[in-house]
């Protein structure tokens, strides 16, 4: 009886799944549902809320700070993802060449990605300091600017500064994962196309890029997902300032729900991210993925 | 994982002359390296620079004239930094260990036991992996509060698996898939139970996968920020990134020296572990974005 049970796929499968399933149901699925529910209530910290229908959503739709946060998030995600993609692809192509110390380069390049983001963000905060920024110091010494740049003091400067920090952290991830994709491309394609007289650009355009597209789609989907929901960089470097110019949806929902105590409103803001998130995923996944079957590849 | 060794996939670039190669490859690569590593250099140099050199605009800011350990001393003896470090170690190690154990069982069940509905469960695990913590933290805070776990290490140990288990399970499913079925069939014919197959055949073969998942999970928990910021409020329970960000910034005067020392020593442990397991880490990272 016990032996039978030990080899029964369903019973054993259930038992093996139990620890993971319990934890995920309690701390992932349930909170996800609870978040949707909270979005429809006026819950405050320490007080269970009552159903108020779409009031929170109507409020955030007309709230100028939330609108600004949405704009910031879209701007931040678009610019940072595009930069990460081009710089990451360039770095991957560089690393894919015959170089000395290749594995050393590859190992060192990932450092920005593996150290705690909150801590490297502090380093960026210091690099962007209005009075002591080393970037301003160098530019002044070179005679390019006269006064120190106020990196985090004006809205557009601050937006581009946090984007720079995000790109710094994200490029290694994109580069190393794309490098893994590049290494699966057989060198015989390059040899054949070189014999046919293809220029390096043509080789890149007609050999590398089509073969790399599936992995680009997946990598950029992840990149967009994590950029859109970014929290740490903004929280550490600007706290959403100046004048809410760098508030993202995630930092705003934290401010409203945890610092401000309005759980319902904060939950509504984070749930409002979901449609945009899904759209962004659909766009980067299917937008890039489509080419695969257009060129005769099967469904993945 | 092994396919990125041996074969040369760089195409025809070996035909390039040396000066051209310098210009096309080493120059941009050098620029990338400089930008990517400069913040670390700046972190390190600030951590050991005396305050008067930090706050002066004269002299060469890229070097230290009289290095000091004052910032490190302040960090160790005047703040709760050692406690934050200890909390981070405890939380990361336990969360990683439990997540890995649960993930091994789940991945084996999904990939090899193939119980009815295994496919759907596998898909659900992948979707769980896509749920970002910044959407989850508000309702999760209220769950943590209801369970009476607010402001405890246990709150973090129990919530970190929400992103660790989906990741590790997904990664291990890929590893288990690469182990031939025939090995298990042989063992079954020889009378081994499923548990024996798992512990004596599958796990020893999946050791590289276990290391990858473990290293990656450990760094993910070490770097976690938003849950630790939300679920913990007492100084002595805080994790390192949260402690440095929330407690070392006092008023308007920023103590850049000790802040940078805090950031440096908080980054070193993960960088140190990473340096021993680069290949495993990279294969974990690339494995996580593969189908």
Coordinates of C-alpha atoms in Angstrom, one line a residue:
Chain A
X1 CA 0.0 0.0 0.0
X2 CA 2.7 2.4 1.0
X3 CA 4.8 1.4 -1.9
X4 CA 2.0 2.0 -4.3
X5 CA 1.4 5.4 -2.8
X6 CA 5.1 6.2 -3.1
X7 CA 4.9 5.6 -6.8
X8 CA 1.5 7.2 -7.5
X9 CA 2.2 10.2 -9.7
X10 CA -0.8 12.2 -8.6
X11 CA -0.6 11.6 -4.8
X12 CA 3.1 12.1 -4.8
X13 CA 2.9 15.1 -7.1
X14 CA 0.5 16.7 -4.7
X15 CA 2.7 16.2 -1.7
X16 CA 5.8 17.5 -3.5
X17 CA 3.9 20.6 -4.7
X18 CA 2.5 21.3 -1.2
X19 CA 5.2 23.5 0.4
X20 CA 5.7 25.7 -2.7
X21 CA 1.9 25.9 -3.4
X22 CA 1.0 26.8 0.2
X23 CA 3.5 29.5 0.4
X24 CA 2.6 31.0 -3.0
X25 CA -1.1 30.8 -2.4
X26 CA -0.8 32.5 1.0
X27 CA 1.8 35.2 0.1
X28 CA 1.3 35.7 -3.6
X29 CA -2.2 34.7 -4.9
X30 CA -4.1 35.8 -1.9
X31 CA -2.4 39.2 -1.7
X32 CA -2.9 39.7 -5.4
X33 CA -6.7 39.3 -4.9
X34 CA -6.6 41.3 -1.7
X35 CA -4.9 44.1 -3.7
X36 CA -7.7 44.2 -6.2
X37 CA -10.2 44.3 -3.3
X38 CA -8.3 47.0 -1.4
X39 CA -8.4 49.1 -4.5
X40 CA -12.2 49.2 -4.2
X41 CA -12.2 50.2 -0.5
X42 CA -11.2 53.2 1.6
X43 CA -8.9 51.1 3.8
X44 CA -6.4 52.9 6.0
X45 CA -3.5 51.5 7.9
X46 CA -5.0 49.7 11.0
X47 CA -8.6 50.1 9.8
X48 CA -10.3 47.7 7.4
X49 CA -12.0 49.5 4.6
X50 CA -15.5 49.5 3.2
X51 CA -16.5 49.0 -0.4
X52 CA -16.6 52.3 -2.2
X53 CA -16.7 51.1 -5.8
X54 CA -14.6 52.9 -8.3
X55 CA -14.1 56.0 -6.2
X56 CA -10.3 55.5 -5.8
X57 CA -9.9 55.0 -9.5
X58 CA -12.0 58.1 -10.3
X59 CA -9.8 60.0 -7.9
X60 CA -6.5 58.9 -9.2
X61 CA -7.6 59.4 -12.8
X62 CA -8.3 63.1 -12.0
X63 CA -5.4 63.5 -9.6
X64 CA -2.6 65.6 -11.3
X65 CA 0.2 63.9 -9.3
X66 CA -0.9 60.4 -10.4
X67 CA -1.2 61.6 -14.0
X68 CA 2.4 63.0 -13.7
X69 CA 3.6 59.8 -12.2
X70 CA 2.1 57.8 -15.1
X71 CA 3.8 60.1 -17.6
X72 CA 7.1 59.8 -15.7
X73 CA 6.8 56.0 -15.6
X74 CA 6.1 55.8 -19.4
X75 CA 8.9 58.2 -20.2
X76 CA 11.3 56.5 -17.8
X77 CA 10.5 53.0 -19.2
X78 CA 10.6 54.0 -22.8
X79 CA 13.9 56.0 -22.8
X80 CA 15.7 53.6 -20.4
X81 CA 14.6 50.5 -22.3
X82 CA 15.6 51.8 -25.6
X83 CA 19.0 52.9 -24.3
X84 CA 19.5 49.6 -22.5
X85 CA 18.7 47.7 -25.6
X86 CA 21.1 49.6 -27.9
X87 CA 24.0 49.8 -25.4
X88 CA 23.4 46.3 -24.3
X89 CA 23.4 44.9 -27.8
X90 CA 26.6 46.9 -28.6
X91 CA 28.3 45.6 -25.5
X92 CA 27.2 42.0 -26.3
X93 CA 28.6 42.3 -29.8
X94 CA 31.9 43.7 -28.4
X95 CA 32.2 40.8 -25.9
X96 CA 31.4 38.3 -28.6
X97 CA 34.7 39.1 -30.5
X98 CA 38.0 37.3 -30.1
X99 CA 39.5 39.3 -27.3
X100 CA 42.0 38.7 -24.6
X101 CA 40.7 38.5 -21.0
X102 CA 37.2 37.9 -22.4
X103 CA 35.9 36.0 -19.4
X104 CA 37.4 38.6 -17.1
X105 CA 35.6 41.4 -19.0
X106 CA 32.3 39.4 -18.9
X107 CA 32.6 38.8 -15.1
X108 CA 33.4 42.4 -14.3
X109 CA 30.7 43.9 -16.5
X110 CA 28.0 42.2 -14.5
X111 CA 29.0 43.9 -11.2
X112 CA 26.5 46.7 -11.5
X113 CA 23.8 44.1 -11.8
X114 CA 24.7 42.0 -8.8
X115 CA 25.3 44.5 -6.1
X116 CA 22.3 45.8 -4.1
X117 CA 20.5 48.4 -6.2
X118 CA 19.7 50.5 -3.2
X119 CA 23.4 50.7 -2.3
X120 CA 24.6 51.6 -5.8
X121 CA 21.8 54.1 -6.0
X122 CA 23.4 55.9 -3.0
X123 CA 26.6 56.1 -4.9
X124 CA 24.7 57.7 -7.8
X125 CA 23.1 60.1 -5.4
X126 CA 26.6 61.2 -4.4
X127 CA 27.8 61.4 -8.0
X128 CA 24.8 63.6 -8.7
X129 CA 25.3 65.8 -5.6
X130 CA 24.7 69.5 -6.4
X131 CA 27.8 70.8 -4.6
X132 CA 30.3 68.1 -4.8
X133 CA 29.5 66.1 -7.9
X134 CA 32.6 64.7 -9.5
X135 CA 31.0 64.9 -12.9
X136 CA 30.5 68.6 -12.6
X137 CA 34.1 69.0 -11.2
X138 CA 35.5 67.3 -14.3
X139 CA 33.4 69.2 -16.7
X140 CA 34.3 72.5 -15.0
X141 CA 38.0 71.6 -15.1
X142 CA 37.7 70.8 -18.8
X143 CA 36.1 74.2 -19.3
X144 CA 32.9 72.7 -20.8
X145 CA 30.6 74.3 -18.1
X146 CA 31.0 77.2 -15.8
X147 CA 28.7 76.3 -12.9
X148 CA 28.0 73.0 -11.2
X149 CA 25.1 71.1 -12.8
X150 CA 22.1 70.8 -10.5
X151 CA 21.5 67.1 -11.5
X152 CA 18.6 66.4 -9.1
X153 CA 17.2 69.9 -8.6
X154 CA 15.3 70.6 -11.8
X155 CA 12.6 68.2 -13.2
X156 CA 14.2 67.3 -16.5
X157 CA 17.7 67.0 -15.1
X158 CA 16.4 64.7 -12.4
X159 CA 14.5 62.6 -14.9
X160 CA 17.5 62.0 -17.1
X161 CA 19.8 61.5 -14.0
X162 CA 17.6 58.6 -12.7
X163 CA 17.4 57.2 -16.2
X164 CA 21.2 57.2 -16.4
X165 CA 21.4 55.3 -13.1
X166 CA 18.8 52.8 -14.3
X167 CA 20.6 52.3 -17.6
X168 CA 23.9 51.8 -15.8
X169 CA 22.3 49.0 -13.8
X170 CA 20.4 47.4 -16.6
X171 CA 22.9 47.3 -19.5
X172 CA 25.0 44.4 -18.0
X173 CA 21.8 42.2 -17.8
X174 CA 20.8 42.9 -21.4
X175 CA 24.4 42.5 -22.6
X176 CA 25.2 39.2 -20.9
X177 CA 21.8 37.6 -21.8
X178 CA 22.2 38.7 -25.5
X179 CA 25.8 37.5 -25.5
X180 CA 24.4 34.0 -24.5
X181 CA 22.1 34.3 -27.5
X182 CA 25.0 35.4 -29.8
X183 CA 27.0 32.4 -28.8
X184 CA 24.4 30.0 -30.1
X185 CA 24.7 31.4 -33.6
X186 CA 26.9 29.1 -35.7
X187 CA 30.0 30.7 -37.1
X188 CA 29.4 29.0 -40.5
X189 CA 26.7 31.5 -41.3
X190 CA 29.2 34.3 -41.0
X191 CA 31.7 32.4 -43.1
X192 CA 29.2 31.6 -45.8
X193 CA 27.9 35.2 -46.0
X194 CA 31.5 36.6 -46.0
X195 CA 32.3 34.4 -49.0
X196 CA 29.1 35.7 -50.7
X197 CA 30.6 39.2 -50.2
X198 CA 28.4 40.5 -47.3
X199 CA 29.7 43.5 -45.5
X200 CA 29.9 43.5 -41.7
X201 CA 26.7 45.6 -41.5
X202 CA 24.9 43.2 -43.9
X203 CA 26.1 40.3 -41.8
X204 CA 24.7 41.9 -38.7
X205 CA 21.4 42.9 -40.4
X206 CA 20.7 39.7 -42.2
X207 CA 22.4 37.0 -40.0
X208 CA 22.8 38.2 -36.4
X209 CA 19.6 40.2 -35.9
X210 CA 17.1 37.7 -37.3
X211 CA 18.7 34.8 -35.3
X212 CA 18.8 36.9 -32.2
X213 CA 15.3 38.2 -32.4
X214 CA 13.6 35.6 -30.2
X215 CA 16.0 36.1 -27.3
X216 CA 15.8 39.9 -27.7
X217 CA 12.0 39.6 -27.4
X218 CA 12.3 37.8 -24.1
X219 CA 15.1 39.9 -22.6
X220 CA 13.4 43.2 -23.5
X221 CA 10.1 41.9 -22.1
X222 CA 11.9 41.3 -18.8
X223 CA 13.7 44.6 -19.0
X224 CA 10.5 46.6 -19.6
X225 CA 8.7 44.7 -16.8
X226 CA 11.4 45.6 -14.3
X227 CA 11.9 49.1 -15.4
X228 CA 8.2 49.9 -15.4
X229 CA 7.8 48.7 -11.8
X230 CA 11.1 50.2 -10.6
X231 CA 11.1 51.5 -7.1
X232 CA 14.5 51.4 -5.4
X233 CA 16.4 53.8 -7.6
X234 CA 13.8 56.5 -7.4
X235 CA 13.2 56.0 -3.7
X236 CA 16.9 56.3 -2.9
X237 CA 18.0 59.0 -5.3
X238 CA 15.1 61.5 -5.4
X239 CA 12.2 60.2 -3.4
X240 CA 10.0 61.3 -6.3
X241 CA 11.2 64.9 -6.2
X242 CA 11.7 67.6 -7.3
X243 CA 8.0 68.6 -7.5
X244 CA 7.1 64.9 -8.1
X245 CA 9.0 65.1 -11.4
X246 CA 10.5 61.6 -10.9
X247 CA 7.7 59.9 -9.1
X248 CA 6.9 56.6 -10.7
X249 CA 3.7 54.6 -10.1
X250 CA 5.5 52.3 -7.7
X251 CA 7.0 55.1 -5.6
X252 CA 3.8 57.0 -5.6
X253 CA 1.8 54.0 -4.4
X254 CA 4.3 53.5 -1.6
X255 CA 4.1 57.1 -0.6
X256 CA 0.3 57.1 -0.5
X257 CA -0.2 53.7 1.1
X258 CA 2.7 53.2 3.5
X259 CA 3.9 56.8 4.3
X260 CA 0.4 58.3 4.0
X261 CA -1.6 55.4 5.3
X262 CA -4.2 55.4 2.5
X263 CA -3.9 51.7 1.7
X264 CA -7.0 51.7 -0.6
X265 CA -5.7 54.5 -2.7
X266 CA -2.2 53.1 -2.9
X267 CA -3.5 49.7 -3.9
X268 CA -5.6 51.3 -6.6
X269 CA -2.5 53.0 -8.0
X270 CA -0.5 49.7 -8.1
X271 CA -3.4 47.9 -9.7
X272 CA -3.7 50.7 -12.2
X273 CA -0.2 49.7 -13.3
X274 CA -1.3 46.2 -14.4
X275 CA -3.0 47.1 -17.7
X276 CA 0.0 49.3 -18.7
X277 CA 2.3 46.5 -17.7
X278 CA 0.4 43.9 -19.7
X279 CA 0.3 46.3 -22.7
X280 CA 4.1 46.8 -22.4
X281 CA 4.7 43.1 -22.2
X282 CA 2.4 42.4 -25.2
X283 CA 4.1 45.1 -27.2
X284 CA 7.7 44.0 -26.5
X285 CA 6.9 40.3 -26.6
X286 CA 4.6 40.0 -29.6
X287 CA 6.0 43.0 -31.4
X288 CA 9.4 41.4 -31.6
X289 CA 8.2 37.8 -31.6
X290 CA 6.0 38.3 -34.7
X291 CA 9.0 38.3 -37.0
X292 CA 9.8 34.7 -36.0
X293 CA 6.8 33.2 -37.6
X294 CA 6.8 35.7 -40.5
X295 CA 10.1 34.2 -41.4
X296 CA 8.8 30.7 -41.2
X297 CA 9.7 29.9 -37.7
X298 CA 7.2 27.9 -35.7
X299 CA 5.3 29.0 -32.6
X300 CA 7.4 29.0 -29.5
Chain B
X1 CA 25.4 26.0 -20.3
X2 CA 28.4 24.2 -21.7
X3 CA 27.7 25.4 -25.3
X4 CA 29.3 28.8 -24.7
X5 CA 32.7 27.2 -24.3
X6 CA 35.0 25.9 -27.0
X7 CA 33.4 27.0 -30.2
X8 CA 34.4 30.3 -31.7
X9 CA 31.3 32.3 -32.7
X10 CA 33.0 35.6 -33.3
X11 CA 32.7 35.2 -37.1
X12 CA 35.4 36.6 -39.2
X13 CA 36.7 39.3 -36.9
X14 CA 40.1 37.6 -36.7
X15 CA 40.9 39.1 -40.1
X16 CA 41.0 42.6 -38.6
X17 CA 44.3 44.3 -38.3
X18 CA 45.5 45.2 -34.8
X19 CA 45.0 49.0 -34.9
X20 CA 41.6 48.6 -36.3
X21 CA 40.7 46.1 -33.6
X22 CA 42.0 48.5 -31.0
X23 CA 39.7 51.2 -32.4
X24 CA 36.6 48.9 -32.9
X25 CA 36.8 46.7 -29.9
X26 CA 39.1 47.8 -27.1
X27 CA 38.3 51.5 -27.1
X28 CA 34.5 51.2 -26.8
X29 CA 34.9 48.3 -24.4
X30 CA 37.3 50.4 -22.3
X31 CA 34.7 53.2 -22.2
X32 CA 32.0 50.7 -21.1
X33 CA 34.2 49.3 -18.4
X34 CA 35.1 52.8 -17.2
X35 CA 31.4 53.9 -16.9
X36 CA 30.3 50.6 -15.4
X37 CA 33.0 50.5 -12.8
X38 CA 33.6 54.1 -11.9
X39 CA 30.8 54.3 -9.3
X40 CA 32.5 51.5 -7.4
X41 CA 35.8 53.2 -7.5
X42 CA 34.1 56.4 -6.3
X43 CA 32.4 54.5 -3.5
X44 CA 35.7 53.0 -2.3
X45 CA 37.6 56.2 -2.5
X46 CA 34.9 58.2 -0.7
X47 CA 34.8 55.6 2.0
X48 CA 38.4 56.2 3.1
X49 CA 38.7 59.9 2.4
X50 CA 38.7 62.3 5.4
X51 CA 35.9 64.8 5.6
X52 CA 38.0 67.9 4.9
X53 CA 39.2 66.4 1.6
X54 CA 35.7 65.3 0.7
X55 CA 34.4 68.8 1.1
X56 CA 37.1 70.7 -0.6
X57 CA 37.1 71.5 -4.3
X58 CA 40.8 71.9 -4.6
X59 CA 43.4 69.2 -5.2
X60 CA 42.9 65.9 -7.0
X61 CA 39.5 64.4 -6.0
X62 CA 40.4 61.1 -7.6
X63 CA 43.0 60.3 -5.0
X64 CA 43.3 60.3 -1.2
X65 CA 46.1 62.3 0.5
X66 CA 45.6 60.9 4.0
X67 CA 43.4 57.8 4.0
X68 CA 41.2 57.4 7.2
X69 CA 39.3 54.6 8.8
X70 CA 37.1 57.1 10.7
X71 CA 34.0 56.4 8.5
X72 CA 34.3 52.7 8.9
X73 CA 34.8 53.1 12.6
X74 CA 31.7 55.2 12.8
X75 CA 29.8 52.6 10.9
X76 CA 30.9 49.8 13.1
X77 CA 30.6 51.3 16.5
X78 CA 28.1 54.2 16.3
X79 CA 25.4 52.6 14.1
X80 CA 23.5 49.3 14.0
X81 CA 25.4 48.4 10.8
X82 CA 26.8 45.0 12.1
X83 CA 23.2 44.1 13.2
X84 CA 21.8 44.9 9.7
X85 CA 24.6 42.8 8.1
X86 CA 23.7 39.9 10.4
X87 CA 20.0 40.3 9.7
X88 CA 20.6 40.3 6.0
X89 CA 22.7 37.1 6.3
X90 CA 20.1 35.3 8.4
X91 CA 17.2 36.3 6.2
X92 CA 19.0 35.6 2.9
X93 CA 20.4 32.3 3.9
X94 CA 17.1 30.9 5.4
X95 CA 14.9 32.3 2.6
X96 CA 17.2 30.8 0.0
X97 CA 17.5 27.4 1.7
X98 CA 13.7 27.0 2.2
X99 CA 12.9 28.3 -1.3
X100 CA 15.4 25.9 -2.9
X101 CA 14.0 22.9 -1.0
X102 CA 10.4 23.8 -1.9
X103 CA 11.5 24.5 -5.5
X104 CA 13.3 21.2 -5.9
X105 CA 10.2 19.2 -4.9
X106 CA 7.9 21.4 -7.0
X107 CA 10.1 21.3 -10.1
X108 CA 10.6 17.5 -9.9
X109 CA 6.8 17.0 -9.5
X110 CA 6.0 19.3 -12.4
X111 CA 8.7 18.1 -14.8
X112 CA 9.1 14.4 -13.9
X113 CA 6.1 13.1 -12.0
X114 CA 3.8 14.8 -14.5
X115 CA 0.8 14.6 -12.3
X116 CA -2.4 15.6 -14.0
X117 CA -2.5 19.4 -14.4
X118 CA 1.3 19.6 -14.2
X119 CA 1.5 21.7 -17.3
X120 CA -1.0 24.3 -16.0
X121 CA 0.9 24.4 -12.7
X122 CA 4.2 25.0 -14.6
X123 CA 2.6 27.9 -16.5
X124 CA 1.2 29.3 -13.2
X125 CA 4.7 29.2 -11.7
X126 CA 6.0 31.2 -14.7
X127 CA 3.2 33.8 -14.3
X128 CA 4.0 34.1 -10.6
X129 CA 7.6 34.9 -11.6
X130 CA 6.3 37.8 -13.6
X131 CA 4.4 39.4 -10.7
X132 CA 6.5 42.4 -9.6
X133 CA 7.0 43.0 -5.9
X134 CA 6.1 46.7 -6.3
X135 CA 2.5 45.6 -7.1
X136 CA 2.3 43.1 -4.3
X137 CA 3.8 44.9 -1.4
X138 CA 0.7 46.9 -0.2
X139 CA -1.7 43.9 0.2
X140 CA 1.2 41.8 1.4
X141 CA 1.9 44.3 4.1
X142 CA -1.7 43.9 5.3
X143 CA -1.3 40.1 5.2
X144 CA 1.9 40.3 7.2
X145 CA 0.1 42.6 9.7
X146 CA -2.9 40.2 10.0
X147 CA -0.5 37.3 10.7
X148 CA 1.2 39.3 13.5
X149 CA 4.5 39.1 11.7
X150 CA 5.0 42.8 11.2
X151 CA 8.5 44.0 12.2
X152 CA 10.0 40.5 12.5
X153 CA 12.6 38.7 10.5
X154 CA 10.1 35.9 9.9
X155 CA 8.0 38.3 7.8
X156 CA 10.9 38.7 5.4
X157 CA 11.9 35.0 5.5
X158 CA 8.3 34.1 4.5
X159 CA 7.7 36.7 1.9
X160 CA 11.0 36.5 0.0
X161 CA 10.1 33.0 -1.3
X162 CA 7.2 34.7 -3.3
X163 CA 9.8 35.7 -5.9
X164 CA 12.5 33.1 -5.1
X165 CA 10.3 30.0 -5.5
X166 CA 8.9 30.8 -8.9
X167 CA 12.4 31.7 -10.1
X168 CA 14.2 28.6 -8.7
X169 CA 11.4 26.3 -9.8
X170 CA 11.5 27.6 -13.3
X171 CA 15.2 27.3 -13.5
X172 CA 15.3 23.8 -12.0
X173 CA 12.5 22.6 -14.3
X174 CA 14.9 23.4 -17.2
X175 CA 17.7 21.4 -15.5
X176 CA 15.5 18.4 -14.7
X177 CA 14.3 18.4 -18.3
X178 CA 17.9 17.8 -19.5
X179 CA 18.4 14.7 -17.4
X180 CA 17.5 11.6 -19.5
X181 CA 14.3 9.7 -18.6
X182 CA 16.2 6.4 -19.2
X183 CA 18.1 6.9 -15.9
X184 CA 14.9 7.1 -14.0
X185 CA 13.3 4.2 -15.8
X186 CA 16.3 2.0 -15.0
X187 CA 16.1 2.9 -11.4
X188 CA 12.3 2.2 -11.4
X189 CA 12.9 -1.2 -12.8
X190 CA 15.5 -1.9 -10.2
X191 CA 12.8 -1.1 -7.6
X192 CA 13.8 2.4 -6.5
X193 CA 11.0 4.6 -5.1
X194 CA 10.4 8.1 -6.5
X195 CA 12.0 9.6 -3.4
X196 CA 15.2 7.5 -3.9
X197 CA 15.3 8.5 -7.6
X198 CA 15.0 12.1 -6.6
X199 CA 17.7 12.0 -4.0
X200 CA 20.1 9.5 -5.5
X201 CA 19.8 10.1 -9.2
X202 CA 18.2 13.4 -10.2
X203 CA 19.7 15.7 -7.5
X204 CA 23.3 14.6 -7.9
X205 CA 23.0 15.3 -11.6
X206 CA 21.4 18.6 -11.1
X207 CA 24.0 20.0 -8.7
X208 CA 25.1 22.8 -11.2
X209 CA 21.5 23.8 -11.4
X210 CA 21.1 23.8 -7.7
X211 CA 24.2 26.0 -7.3
X212 CA 23.0 28.4 -10.0
X213 CA 19.6 28.7 -8.4
X214 CA 21.1 29.0 -4.9
X215 CA 23.6 31.7 -5.8
X216 CA 21.0 33.7 -7.7
X217 CA 18.4 33.4 -5.0
X218 CA 20.9 34.5 -2.4
X219 CA 21.8 37.6 -4.3
X220 CA 18.1 38.4 -5.0
X221 CA 17.3 38.2 -1.3
X222 CA 20.5 40.1 -0.3
X223 CA 19.5 42.9 -2.7
X224 CA 15.8 42.9 -1.8
X225 CA 14.6 46.4 -0.8
X226 CA 10.8 47.1 -1.0
X227 CA 9.6 44.3 1.3
X228 CA 12.3 44.9 3.8
X229 CA 11.5 48.6 3.8
X230 CA 7.7 48.1 4.2
X231 CA 7.5 45.1 6.6
X232 CA 10.2 46.1 9.2
X233 CA 10.4 49.3 11.2
X234 CA 12.8 48.7 14.1
X235 CA 16.4 49.5 13.5
X236 CA 17.7 46.2 14.9
X237 CA 15.6 44.1 12.5
X238 CA 16.4 46.1 9.3
X239 CA 18.3 44.6 6.5
X240 CA 21.5 46.2 5.2
X241 CA 20.2 48.1 2.1
X242 CA 17.2 49.4 4.1
X243 CA 19.3 50.3 7.1
X244 CA 21.9 52.2 5.1
X245 CA 19.2 54.1 3.2
X246 CA 16.9 55.0 6.1
X247 CA 19.3 55.5 9.0
X248 CA 22.6 56.7 7.8
X249 CA 21.0 59.8 6.2
X250 CA 20.6 62.2 9.0
X251 CA 19.0 65.5 8.3
X252 CA 20.5 67.8 5.7
X253 CA 24.1 67.0 6.4
X254 CA 25.0 63.9 4.4
X255 CA 27.9 61.9 5.9
X256 CA 29.1 60.8 2.5
X257 CA 32.1 59.0 3.9
X258 CA 30.1 56.6 6.1
X259 CA 27.3 56.3 3.5
X260 CA 29.8 55.2 0.9
X261 CA 31.5 52.9 3.4
X262 CA 28.1 51.4 4.2
X263 CA 27.4 50.9 0.5
X264 CA 30.8 49.4 -0.2
X265 CA 30.7 46.8 2.6
X266 CA 27.1 45.9 1.8
X267 CA 28.1 45.2 -1.8
X268 CA 31.3 43.3 -1.1
X269 CA 29.8 40.1 0.2
X270 CA 27.7 39.5 -2.9
X271 CA 30.5 40.5 -5.1
X272 CA 32.8 38.1 -3.3
X273 CA 30.4 35.2 -3.6
X274 CA 29.7 36.1 -7.2
X275 CA 33.4 36.1 -8.0
X276 CA 33.6 32.4 -7.1
X277 CA 30.5 31.4 -9.0
X278 CA 30.5 33.6 -12.1
X279 CA 29.7 30.8 -14.5
X280 CA 26.9 29.5 -12.4
X281 CA 25.5 33.0 -11.9
X282 CA 25.5 33.7 -15.6
X283 CA 23.9 30.4 -16.5
X284 CA 21.2 31.1 -13.9
X285 CA 20.6 34.5 -15.4
X286 CA 20.5 33.4 -19.0
X287 CA 18.5 30.3 -18.0
X288 CA 15.9 32.5 -16.3
X289 CA 15.0 34.3 -19.6
X290 CA 15.0 31.1 -21.7
X291 CA 11.9 29.2 -22.5

